[in-house]
PDB file of C-alpha atoms in Angstrom:
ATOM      1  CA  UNK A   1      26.648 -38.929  -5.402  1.00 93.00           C
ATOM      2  CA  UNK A   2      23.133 -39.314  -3.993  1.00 96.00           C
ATOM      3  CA  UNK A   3      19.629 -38.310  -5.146  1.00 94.00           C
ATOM      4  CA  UNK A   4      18.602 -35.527  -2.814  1.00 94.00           C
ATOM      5  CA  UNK A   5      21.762 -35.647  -0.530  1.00 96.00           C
ATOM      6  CA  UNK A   6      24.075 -32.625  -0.786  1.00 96.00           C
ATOM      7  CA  UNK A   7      27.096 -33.775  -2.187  1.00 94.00           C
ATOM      8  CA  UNK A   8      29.396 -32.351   0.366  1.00 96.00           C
ATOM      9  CA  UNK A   9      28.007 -34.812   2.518  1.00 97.00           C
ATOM     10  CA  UNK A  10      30.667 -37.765   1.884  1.00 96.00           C
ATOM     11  CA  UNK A  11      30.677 -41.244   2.540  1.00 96.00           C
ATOM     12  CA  UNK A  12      32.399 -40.885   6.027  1.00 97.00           C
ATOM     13  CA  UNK A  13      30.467 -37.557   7.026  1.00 98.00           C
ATOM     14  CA  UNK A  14      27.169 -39.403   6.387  1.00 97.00           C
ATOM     15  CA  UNK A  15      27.761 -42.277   8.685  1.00 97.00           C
ATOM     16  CA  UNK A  16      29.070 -39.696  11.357  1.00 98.00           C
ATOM     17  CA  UNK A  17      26.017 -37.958  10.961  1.00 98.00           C
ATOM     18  CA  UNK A  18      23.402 -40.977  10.811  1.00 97.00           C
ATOM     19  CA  UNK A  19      25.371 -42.772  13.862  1.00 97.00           C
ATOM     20  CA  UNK A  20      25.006 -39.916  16.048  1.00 97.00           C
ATOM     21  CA  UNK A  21      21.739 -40.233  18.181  1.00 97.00           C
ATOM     22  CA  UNK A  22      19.977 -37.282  20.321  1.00 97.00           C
ATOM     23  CA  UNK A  23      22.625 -34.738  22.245  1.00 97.00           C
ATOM     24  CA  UNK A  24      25.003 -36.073  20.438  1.00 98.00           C
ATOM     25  CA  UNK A  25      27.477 -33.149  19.698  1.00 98.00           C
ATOM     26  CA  UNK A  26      29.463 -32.135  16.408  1.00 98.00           C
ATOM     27  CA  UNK A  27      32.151 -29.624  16.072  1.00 98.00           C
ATOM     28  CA  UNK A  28      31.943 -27.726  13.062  1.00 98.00           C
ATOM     29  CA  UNK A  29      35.565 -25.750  12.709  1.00 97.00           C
ATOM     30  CA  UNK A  30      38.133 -23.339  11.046  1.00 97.00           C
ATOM     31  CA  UNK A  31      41.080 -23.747   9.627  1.00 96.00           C
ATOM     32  CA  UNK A  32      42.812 -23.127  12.926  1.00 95.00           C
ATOM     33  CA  UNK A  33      41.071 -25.086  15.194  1.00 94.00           C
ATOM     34  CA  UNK A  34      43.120 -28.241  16.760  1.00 94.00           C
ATOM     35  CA  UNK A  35      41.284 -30.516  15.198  1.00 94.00           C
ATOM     36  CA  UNK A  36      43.477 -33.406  14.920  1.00 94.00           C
ATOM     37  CA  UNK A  37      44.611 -33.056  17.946  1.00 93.00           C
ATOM     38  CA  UNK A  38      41.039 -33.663  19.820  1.00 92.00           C
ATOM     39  CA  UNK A  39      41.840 -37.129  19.209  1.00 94.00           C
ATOM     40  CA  UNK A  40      38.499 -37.565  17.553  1.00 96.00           C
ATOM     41  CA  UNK A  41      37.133 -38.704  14.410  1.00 97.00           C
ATOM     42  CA  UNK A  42      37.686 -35.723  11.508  1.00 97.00           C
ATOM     43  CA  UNK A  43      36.228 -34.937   8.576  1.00 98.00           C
ATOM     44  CA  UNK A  44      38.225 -32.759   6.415  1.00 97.00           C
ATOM     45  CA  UNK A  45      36.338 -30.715   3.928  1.00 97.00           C
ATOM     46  CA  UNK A  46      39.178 -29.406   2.021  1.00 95.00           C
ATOM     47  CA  UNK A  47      38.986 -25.444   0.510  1.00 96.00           C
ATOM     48  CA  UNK A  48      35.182 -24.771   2.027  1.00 97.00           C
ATOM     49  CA  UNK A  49      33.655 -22.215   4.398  1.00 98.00           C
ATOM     50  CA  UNK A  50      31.777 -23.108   7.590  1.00 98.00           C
ATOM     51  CA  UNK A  51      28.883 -21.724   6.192  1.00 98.00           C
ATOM     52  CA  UNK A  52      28.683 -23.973   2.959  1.00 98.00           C
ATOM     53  CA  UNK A  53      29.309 -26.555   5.408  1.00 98.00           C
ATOM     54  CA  UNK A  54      26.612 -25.777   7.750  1.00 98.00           C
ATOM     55  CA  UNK A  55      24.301 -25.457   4.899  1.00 98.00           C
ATOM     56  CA  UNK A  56      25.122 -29.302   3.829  1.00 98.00           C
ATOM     57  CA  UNK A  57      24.860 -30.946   7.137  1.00 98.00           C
ATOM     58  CA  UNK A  58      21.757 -29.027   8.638  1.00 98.00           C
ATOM     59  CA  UNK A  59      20.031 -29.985   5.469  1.00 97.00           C
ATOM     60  CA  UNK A  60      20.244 -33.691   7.063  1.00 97.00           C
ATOM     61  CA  UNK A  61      20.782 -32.782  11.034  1.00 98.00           C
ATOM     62  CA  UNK A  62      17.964 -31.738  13.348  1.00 97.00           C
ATOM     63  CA  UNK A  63      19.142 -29.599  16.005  1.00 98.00           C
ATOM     64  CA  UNK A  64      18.036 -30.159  19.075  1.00 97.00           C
ATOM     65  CA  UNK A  65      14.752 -28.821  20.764  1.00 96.00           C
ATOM     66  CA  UNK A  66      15.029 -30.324  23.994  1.00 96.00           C
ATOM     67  CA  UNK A  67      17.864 -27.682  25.400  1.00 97.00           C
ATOM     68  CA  UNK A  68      18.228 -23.900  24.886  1.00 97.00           C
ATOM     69  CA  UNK A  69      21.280 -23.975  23.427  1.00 98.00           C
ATOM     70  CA  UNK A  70      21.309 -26.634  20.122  1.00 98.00           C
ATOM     71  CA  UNK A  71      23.503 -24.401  18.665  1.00 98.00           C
ATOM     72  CA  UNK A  72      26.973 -22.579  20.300  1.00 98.00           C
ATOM     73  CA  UNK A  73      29.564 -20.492  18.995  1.00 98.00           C
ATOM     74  CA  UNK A  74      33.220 -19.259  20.344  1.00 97.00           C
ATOM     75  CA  UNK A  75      33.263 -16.264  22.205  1.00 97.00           C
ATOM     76  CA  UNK A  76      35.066 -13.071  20.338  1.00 97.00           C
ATOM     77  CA  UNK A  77      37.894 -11.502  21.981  1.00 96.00           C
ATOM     78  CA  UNK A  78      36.078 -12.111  25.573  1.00 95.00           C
ATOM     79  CA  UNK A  79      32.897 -10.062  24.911  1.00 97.00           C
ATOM     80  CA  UNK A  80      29.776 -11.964  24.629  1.00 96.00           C
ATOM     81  CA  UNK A  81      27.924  -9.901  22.711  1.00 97.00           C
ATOM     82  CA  UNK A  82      30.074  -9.453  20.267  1.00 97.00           C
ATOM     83  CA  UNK A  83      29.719 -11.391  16.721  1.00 98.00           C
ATOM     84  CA  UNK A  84      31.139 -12.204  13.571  1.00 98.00           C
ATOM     85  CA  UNK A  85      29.160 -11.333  10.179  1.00 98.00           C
ATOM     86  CA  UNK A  86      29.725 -15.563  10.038  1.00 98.00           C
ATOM     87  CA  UNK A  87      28.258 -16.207  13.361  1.00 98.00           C
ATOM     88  CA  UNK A  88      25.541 -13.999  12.640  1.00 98.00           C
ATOM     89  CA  UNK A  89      24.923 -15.367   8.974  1.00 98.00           C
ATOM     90  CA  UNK A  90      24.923 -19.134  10.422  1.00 98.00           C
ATOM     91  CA  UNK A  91      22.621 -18.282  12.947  1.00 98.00           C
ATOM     92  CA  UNK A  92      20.136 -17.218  10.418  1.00 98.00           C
ATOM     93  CA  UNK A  93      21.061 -20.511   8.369  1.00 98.00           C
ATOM     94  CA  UNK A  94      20.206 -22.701  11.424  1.00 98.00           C
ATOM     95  CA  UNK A  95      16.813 -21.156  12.113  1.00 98.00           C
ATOM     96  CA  UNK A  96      15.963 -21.084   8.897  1.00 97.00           C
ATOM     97  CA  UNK A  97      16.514 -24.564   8.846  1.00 96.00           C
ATOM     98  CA  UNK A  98      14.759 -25.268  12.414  1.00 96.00           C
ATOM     99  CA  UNK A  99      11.707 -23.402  11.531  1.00 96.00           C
ATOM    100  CA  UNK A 100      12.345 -21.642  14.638  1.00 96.00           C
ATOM    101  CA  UNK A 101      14.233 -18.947  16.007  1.00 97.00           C
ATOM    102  CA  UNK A 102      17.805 -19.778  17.968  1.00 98.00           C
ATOM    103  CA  UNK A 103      20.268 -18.340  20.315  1.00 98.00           C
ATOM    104  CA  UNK A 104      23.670 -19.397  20.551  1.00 98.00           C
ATOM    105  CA  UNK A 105      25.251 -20.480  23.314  1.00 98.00           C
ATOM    106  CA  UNK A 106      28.512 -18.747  23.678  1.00 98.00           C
ATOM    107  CA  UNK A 107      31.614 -20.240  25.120  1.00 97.00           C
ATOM    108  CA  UNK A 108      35.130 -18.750  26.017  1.00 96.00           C
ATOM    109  CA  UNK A 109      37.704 -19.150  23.448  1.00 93.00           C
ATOM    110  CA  UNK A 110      39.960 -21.034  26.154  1.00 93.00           C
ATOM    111  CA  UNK A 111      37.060 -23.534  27.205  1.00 95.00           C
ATOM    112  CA  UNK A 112      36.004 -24.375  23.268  1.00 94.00           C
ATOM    113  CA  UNK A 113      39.249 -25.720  23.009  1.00 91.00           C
ATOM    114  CA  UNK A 114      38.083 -28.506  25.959  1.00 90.00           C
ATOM    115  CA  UNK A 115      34.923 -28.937  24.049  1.00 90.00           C
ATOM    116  CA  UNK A 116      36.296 -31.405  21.657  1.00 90.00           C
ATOM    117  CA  UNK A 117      36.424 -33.476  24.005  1.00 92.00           C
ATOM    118  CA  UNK A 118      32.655 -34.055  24.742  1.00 94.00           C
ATOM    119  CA  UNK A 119      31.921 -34.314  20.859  1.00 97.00           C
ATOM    120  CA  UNK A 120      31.276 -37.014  18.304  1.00 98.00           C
ATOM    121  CA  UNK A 121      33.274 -35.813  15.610  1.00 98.00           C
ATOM    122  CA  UNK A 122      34.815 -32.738  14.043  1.00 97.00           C
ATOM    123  CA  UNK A 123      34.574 -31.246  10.548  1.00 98.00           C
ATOM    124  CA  UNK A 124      37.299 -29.161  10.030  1.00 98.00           C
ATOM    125  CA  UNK A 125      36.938 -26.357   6.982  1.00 98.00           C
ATOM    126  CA  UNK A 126      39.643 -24.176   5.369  1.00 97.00           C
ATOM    127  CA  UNK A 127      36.657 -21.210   6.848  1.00 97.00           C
ATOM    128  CA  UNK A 128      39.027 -17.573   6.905  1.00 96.00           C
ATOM    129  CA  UNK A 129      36.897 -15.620   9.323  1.00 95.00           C
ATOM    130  CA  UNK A 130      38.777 -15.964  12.901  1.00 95.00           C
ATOM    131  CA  UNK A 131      36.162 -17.855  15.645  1.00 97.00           C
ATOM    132  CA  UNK A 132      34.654 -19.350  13.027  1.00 97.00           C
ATOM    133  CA  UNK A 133      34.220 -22.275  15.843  1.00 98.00           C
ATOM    134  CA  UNK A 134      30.268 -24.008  16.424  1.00 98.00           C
ATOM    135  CA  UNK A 135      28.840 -26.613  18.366  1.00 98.00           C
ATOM    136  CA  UNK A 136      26.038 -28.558  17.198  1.00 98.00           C
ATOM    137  CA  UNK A 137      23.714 -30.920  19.214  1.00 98.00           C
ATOM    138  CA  UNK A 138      21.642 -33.470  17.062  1.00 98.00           C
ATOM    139  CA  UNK A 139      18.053 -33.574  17.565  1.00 97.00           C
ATOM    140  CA  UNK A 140      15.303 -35.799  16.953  1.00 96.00           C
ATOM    141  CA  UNK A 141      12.930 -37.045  14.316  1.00 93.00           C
ATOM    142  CA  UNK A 142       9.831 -38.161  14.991  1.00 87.00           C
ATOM    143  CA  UNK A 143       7.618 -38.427  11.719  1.00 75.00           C
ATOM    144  CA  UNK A 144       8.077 -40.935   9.521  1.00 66.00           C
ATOM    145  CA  UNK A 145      10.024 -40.429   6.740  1.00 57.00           C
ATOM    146  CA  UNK A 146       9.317 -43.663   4.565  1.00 56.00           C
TER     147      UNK A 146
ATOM    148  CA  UNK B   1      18.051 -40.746  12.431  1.00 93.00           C
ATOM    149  CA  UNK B   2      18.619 -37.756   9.621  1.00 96.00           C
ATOM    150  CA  UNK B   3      15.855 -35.299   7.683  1.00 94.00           C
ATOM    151  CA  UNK B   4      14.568 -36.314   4.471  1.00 94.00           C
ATOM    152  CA  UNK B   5      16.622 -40.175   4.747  1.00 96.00           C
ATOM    153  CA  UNK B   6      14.597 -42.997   4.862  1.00 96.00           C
ATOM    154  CA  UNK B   7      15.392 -44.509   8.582  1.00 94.00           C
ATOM    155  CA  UNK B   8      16.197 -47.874   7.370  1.00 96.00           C
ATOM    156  CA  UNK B   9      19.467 -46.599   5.716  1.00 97.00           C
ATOM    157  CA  UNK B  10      21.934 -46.913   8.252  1.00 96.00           C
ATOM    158  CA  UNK B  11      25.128 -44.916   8.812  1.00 96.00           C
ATOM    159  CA  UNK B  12      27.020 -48.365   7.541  1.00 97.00           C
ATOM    160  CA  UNK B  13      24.598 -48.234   4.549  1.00 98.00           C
ATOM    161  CA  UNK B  14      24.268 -44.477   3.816  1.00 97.00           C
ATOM    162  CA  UNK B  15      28.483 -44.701   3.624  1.00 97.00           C
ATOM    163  CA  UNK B  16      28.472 -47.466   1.076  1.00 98.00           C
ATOM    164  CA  UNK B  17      25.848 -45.924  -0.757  1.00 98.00           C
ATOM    165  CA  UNK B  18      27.675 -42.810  -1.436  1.00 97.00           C
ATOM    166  CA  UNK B  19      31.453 -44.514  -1.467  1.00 97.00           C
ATOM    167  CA  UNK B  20      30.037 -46.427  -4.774  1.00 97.00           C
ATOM    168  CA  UNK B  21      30.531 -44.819  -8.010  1.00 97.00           C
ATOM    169  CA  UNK B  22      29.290 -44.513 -11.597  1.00 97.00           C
ATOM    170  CA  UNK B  23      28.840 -48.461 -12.650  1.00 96.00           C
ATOM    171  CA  UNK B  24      29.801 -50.161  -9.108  1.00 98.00           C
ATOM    172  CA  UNK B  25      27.234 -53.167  -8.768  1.00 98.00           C
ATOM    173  CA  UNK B  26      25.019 -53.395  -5.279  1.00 98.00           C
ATOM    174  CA  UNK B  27      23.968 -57.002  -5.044  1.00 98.00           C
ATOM    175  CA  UNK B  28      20.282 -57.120  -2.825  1.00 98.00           C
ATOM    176  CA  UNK B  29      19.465 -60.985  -1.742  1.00 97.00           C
ATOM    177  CA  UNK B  30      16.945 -62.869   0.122  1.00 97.00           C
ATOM    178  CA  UNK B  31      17.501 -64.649   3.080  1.00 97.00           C
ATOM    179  CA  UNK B  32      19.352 -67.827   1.770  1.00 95.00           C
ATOM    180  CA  UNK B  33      21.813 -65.885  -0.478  1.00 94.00           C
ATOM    181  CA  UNK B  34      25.230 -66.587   0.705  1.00 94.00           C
ATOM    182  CA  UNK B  35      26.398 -63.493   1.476  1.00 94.00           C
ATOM    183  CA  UNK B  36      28.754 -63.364   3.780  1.00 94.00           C
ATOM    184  CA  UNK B  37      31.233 -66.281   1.981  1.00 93.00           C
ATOM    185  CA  UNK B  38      31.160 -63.073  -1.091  1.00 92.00           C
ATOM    186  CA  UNK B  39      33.973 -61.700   0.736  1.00 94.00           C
ATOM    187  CA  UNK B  40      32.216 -58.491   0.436  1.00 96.00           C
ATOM    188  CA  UNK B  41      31.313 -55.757   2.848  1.00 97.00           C
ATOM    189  CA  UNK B  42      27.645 -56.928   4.134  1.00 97.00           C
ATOM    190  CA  UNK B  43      24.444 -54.788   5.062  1.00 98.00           C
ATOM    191  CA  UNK B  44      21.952 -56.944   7.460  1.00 97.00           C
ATOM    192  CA  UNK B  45      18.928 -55.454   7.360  1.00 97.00           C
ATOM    193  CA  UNK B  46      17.317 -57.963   9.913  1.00 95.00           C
ATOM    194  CA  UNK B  47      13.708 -58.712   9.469  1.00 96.00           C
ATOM    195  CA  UNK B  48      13.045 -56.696   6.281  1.00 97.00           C
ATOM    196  CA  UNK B  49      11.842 -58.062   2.930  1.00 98.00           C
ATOM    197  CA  UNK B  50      13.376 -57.081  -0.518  1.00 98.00           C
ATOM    198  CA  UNK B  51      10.824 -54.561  -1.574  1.00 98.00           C
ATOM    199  CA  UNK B  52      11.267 -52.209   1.615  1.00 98.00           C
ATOM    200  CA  UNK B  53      14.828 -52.120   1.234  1.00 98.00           C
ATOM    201  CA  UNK B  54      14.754 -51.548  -2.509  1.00 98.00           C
ATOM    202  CA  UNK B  55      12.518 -48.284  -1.702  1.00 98.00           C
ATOM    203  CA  UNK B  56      14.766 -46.820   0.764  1.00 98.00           C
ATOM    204  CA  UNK B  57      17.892 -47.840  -1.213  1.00 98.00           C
ATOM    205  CA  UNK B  58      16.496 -46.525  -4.588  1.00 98.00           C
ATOM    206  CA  UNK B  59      14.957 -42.945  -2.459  1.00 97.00           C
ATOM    207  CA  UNK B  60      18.984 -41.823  -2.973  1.00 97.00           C
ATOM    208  CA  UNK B  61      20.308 -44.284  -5.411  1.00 98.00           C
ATOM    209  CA  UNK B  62      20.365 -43.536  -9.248  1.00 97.00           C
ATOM    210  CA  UNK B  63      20.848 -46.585 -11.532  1.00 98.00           C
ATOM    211  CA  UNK B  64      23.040 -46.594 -14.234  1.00 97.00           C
ATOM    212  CA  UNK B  65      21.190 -44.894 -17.736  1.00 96.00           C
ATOM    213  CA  UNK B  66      24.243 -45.854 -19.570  1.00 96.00           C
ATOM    214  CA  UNK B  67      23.584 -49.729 -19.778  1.00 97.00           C
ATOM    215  CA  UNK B  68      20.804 -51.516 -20.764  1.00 97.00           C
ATOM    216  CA  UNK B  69      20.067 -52.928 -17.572  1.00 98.00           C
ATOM    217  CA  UNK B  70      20.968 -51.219 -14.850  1.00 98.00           C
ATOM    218  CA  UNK B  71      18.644 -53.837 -13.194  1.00 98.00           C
ATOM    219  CA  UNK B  72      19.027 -57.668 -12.611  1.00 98.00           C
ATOM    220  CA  UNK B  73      17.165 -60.101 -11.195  1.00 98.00           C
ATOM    221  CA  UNK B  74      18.059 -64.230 -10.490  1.00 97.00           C
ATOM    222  CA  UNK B  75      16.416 -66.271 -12.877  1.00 97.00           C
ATOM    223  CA  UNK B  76      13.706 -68.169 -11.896  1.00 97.00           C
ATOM    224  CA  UNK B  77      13.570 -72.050 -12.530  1.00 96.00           C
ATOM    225  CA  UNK B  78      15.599 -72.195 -15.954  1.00 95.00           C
ATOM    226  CA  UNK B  79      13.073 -69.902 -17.321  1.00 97.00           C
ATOM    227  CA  UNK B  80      13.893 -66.477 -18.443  1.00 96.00           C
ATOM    228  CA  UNK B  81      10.429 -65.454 -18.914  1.00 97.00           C
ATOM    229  CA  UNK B  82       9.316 -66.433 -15.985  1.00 97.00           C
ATOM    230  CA  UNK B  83       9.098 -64.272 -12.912  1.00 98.00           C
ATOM    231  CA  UNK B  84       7.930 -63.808  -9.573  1.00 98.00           C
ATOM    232  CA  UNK B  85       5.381 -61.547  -7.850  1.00 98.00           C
ATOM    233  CA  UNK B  86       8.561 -59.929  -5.812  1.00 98.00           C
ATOM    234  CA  UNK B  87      10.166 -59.588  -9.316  1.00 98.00           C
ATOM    235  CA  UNK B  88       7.531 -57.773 -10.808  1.00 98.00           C
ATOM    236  CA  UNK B  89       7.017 -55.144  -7.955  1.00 98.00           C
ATOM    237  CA  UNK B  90      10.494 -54.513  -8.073  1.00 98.00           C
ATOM    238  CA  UNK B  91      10.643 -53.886 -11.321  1.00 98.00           C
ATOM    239  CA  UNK B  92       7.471 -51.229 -11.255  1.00 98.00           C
ATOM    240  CA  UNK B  93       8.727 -49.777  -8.223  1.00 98.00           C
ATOM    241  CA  UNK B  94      12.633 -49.145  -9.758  1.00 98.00           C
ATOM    242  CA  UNK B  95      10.870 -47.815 -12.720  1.00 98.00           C
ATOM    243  CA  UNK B  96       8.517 -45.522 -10.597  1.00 97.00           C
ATOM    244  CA  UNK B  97      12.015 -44.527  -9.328  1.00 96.00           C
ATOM    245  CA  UNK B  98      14.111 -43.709 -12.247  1.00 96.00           C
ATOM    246  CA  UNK B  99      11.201 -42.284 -14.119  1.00 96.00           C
ATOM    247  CA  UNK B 100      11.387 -44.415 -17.070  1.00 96.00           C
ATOM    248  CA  UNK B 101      10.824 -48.260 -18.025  1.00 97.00           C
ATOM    249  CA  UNK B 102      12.853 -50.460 -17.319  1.00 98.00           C
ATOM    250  CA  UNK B 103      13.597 -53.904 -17.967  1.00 98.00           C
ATOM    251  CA  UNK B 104      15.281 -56.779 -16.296  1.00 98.00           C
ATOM    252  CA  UNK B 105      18.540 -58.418 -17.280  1.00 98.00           C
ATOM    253  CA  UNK B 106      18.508 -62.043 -15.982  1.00 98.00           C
ATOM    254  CA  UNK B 107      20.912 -64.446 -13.960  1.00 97.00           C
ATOM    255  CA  UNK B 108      21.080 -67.623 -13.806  1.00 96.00           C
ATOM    256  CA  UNK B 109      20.812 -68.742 -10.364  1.00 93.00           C
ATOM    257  CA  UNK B 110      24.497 -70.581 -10.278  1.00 93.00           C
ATOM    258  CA  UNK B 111      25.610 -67.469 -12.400  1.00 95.00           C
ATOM    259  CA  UNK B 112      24.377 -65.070  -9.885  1.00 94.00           C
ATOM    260  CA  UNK B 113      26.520 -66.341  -6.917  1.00 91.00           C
ATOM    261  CA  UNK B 114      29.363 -65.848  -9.326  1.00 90.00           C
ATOM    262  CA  UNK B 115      28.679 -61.926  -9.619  1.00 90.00           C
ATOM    263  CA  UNK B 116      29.169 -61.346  -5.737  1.00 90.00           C
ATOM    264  CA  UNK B 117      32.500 -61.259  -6.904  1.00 92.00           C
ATOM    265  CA  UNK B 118      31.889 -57.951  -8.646  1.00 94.00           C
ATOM    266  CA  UNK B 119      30.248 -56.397  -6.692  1.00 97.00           C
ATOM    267  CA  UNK B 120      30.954 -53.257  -4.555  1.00 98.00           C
ATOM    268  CA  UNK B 121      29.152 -54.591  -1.112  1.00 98.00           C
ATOM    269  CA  UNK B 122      25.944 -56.795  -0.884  1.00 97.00           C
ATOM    270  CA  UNK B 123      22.816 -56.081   1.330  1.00 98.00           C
ATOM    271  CA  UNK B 124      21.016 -58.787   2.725  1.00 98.00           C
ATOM    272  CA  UNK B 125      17.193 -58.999   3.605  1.00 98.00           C
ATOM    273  CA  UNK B 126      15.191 -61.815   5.227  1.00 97.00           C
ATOM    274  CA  UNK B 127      13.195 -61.507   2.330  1.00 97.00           C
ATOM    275  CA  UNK B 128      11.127 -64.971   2.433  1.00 96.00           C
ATOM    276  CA  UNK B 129      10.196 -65.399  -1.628  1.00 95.00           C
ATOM    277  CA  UNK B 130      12.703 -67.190  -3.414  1.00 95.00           C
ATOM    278  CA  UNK B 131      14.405 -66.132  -6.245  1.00 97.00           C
ATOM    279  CA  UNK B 132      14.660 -62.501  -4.477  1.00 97.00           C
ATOM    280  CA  UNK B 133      18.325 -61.631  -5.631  1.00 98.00           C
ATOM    281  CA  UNK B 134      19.203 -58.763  -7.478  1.00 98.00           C
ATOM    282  CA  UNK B 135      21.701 -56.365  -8.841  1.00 98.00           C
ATOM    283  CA  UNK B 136      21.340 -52.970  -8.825  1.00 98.00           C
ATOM    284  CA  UNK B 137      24.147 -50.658 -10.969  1.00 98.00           C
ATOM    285  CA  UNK B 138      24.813 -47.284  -9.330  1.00 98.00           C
ATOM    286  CA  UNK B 139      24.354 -44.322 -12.366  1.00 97.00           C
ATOM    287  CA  UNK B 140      25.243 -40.980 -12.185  1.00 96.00           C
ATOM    288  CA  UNK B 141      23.832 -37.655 -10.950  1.00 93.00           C
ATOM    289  CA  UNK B 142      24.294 -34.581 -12.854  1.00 87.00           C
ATOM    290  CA  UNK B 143      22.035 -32.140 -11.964  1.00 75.00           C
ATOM    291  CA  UNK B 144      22.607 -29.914  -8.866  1.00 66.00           C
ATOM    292  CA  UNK B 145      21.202 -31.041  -5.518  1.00 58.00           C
ATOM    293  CA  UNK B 146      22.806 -27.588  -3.065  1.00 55.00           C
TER     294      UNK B 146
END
């Protein structure tokens, strides 16, 4: 337990976090997602929902403003347009969190699977929803904080 | 780099920060403490003095409310009274912190190399005053931060 820090945000999800520099990427998963598998660092979050997740790491992650697309989300049943109540309620939470107003970047359900292998890190929820799969790229700080 | 964390708390430090519980002792020395032969997990800070890392350590670390001195400093030439200008800001600025009083226990200097041996992981300055060794006890949080 930290002052100020949600307390979601262990030990081990807190270094992930602070050691990942600008573009860096970080899956943010369901409970069906291959997680393991990717081969890279996971952080398991035990019986919590991609959106209480979200909430705790975007209070400490900037998204990043230098591409279009900080933020992207698996594609439902091959229609891009399409979205899950999740999807929509997480883009809302990320905005909200940006100060600014963001559009997912959409990828097939097929090629999110390869993603894993460009990221950082994965945290892997017990989320219900199906494609409750996101992609987030870290941003940069440039005030001081201290 | 993350929102709302002082910069100067690392990944490596962030994770031992949290990792420590209720009563776990952080030990914070100057530049001629031996730290590494402690055994313990070591924080460099490089070219940093004692009072800058004791503000971003203390911006997310509560000390302990249950003991009387949840704060300790090395004593300073075989007199207990006696402090040092370091000593003194670091006491006003832990108090500032915790929002109430507090006073120092005190070491002995041979004493204090003896309570690495206690201690949960030590972080080590180039703080250039002597005598700039403490012990900070991690205390709890209750209220809630999500």
């Amino acid at each position: 337990m930290l002052r100020g820090i949600d307390p979601l945000l262990s030990g081990d999800l807190l270094k992930i976090l602070d050691d990942m520099g600008h573009g860096d990427q970080l899956l943010l998963v369901d409970r069906n997602y291959p997680a393991a598998a990717s081969g890279k660092s996971v952080i398991r979050l035990g019986e919590v929902g991609v959106l209480r997740a979200a909430r705790a790491i975007l209070s400490v992650l900037p998204l990043d403003s230098f591409i279009d697309h900080p933020l992207e989300r698996m594609e439902v049943e091959d229609d891009p347009v399409k979205t899950t109540s999740l999807q929509n309620d997480l883009l809302a939470l990320a905005s909200e969190s940006e100060g600014r107003s963001l559009e997912y970047g959409v990828i097939p359900r097929l090629d999110f699977y390869q993603r894993a292998s460009a990221a950082y890190a994965v945290v892997h929820t017990l989320e219900d929803q199906p494609y409750g799969c996101f992609i987030l790229h870290k941003g940069v700080i440039f005030q001081p904080v201290a």
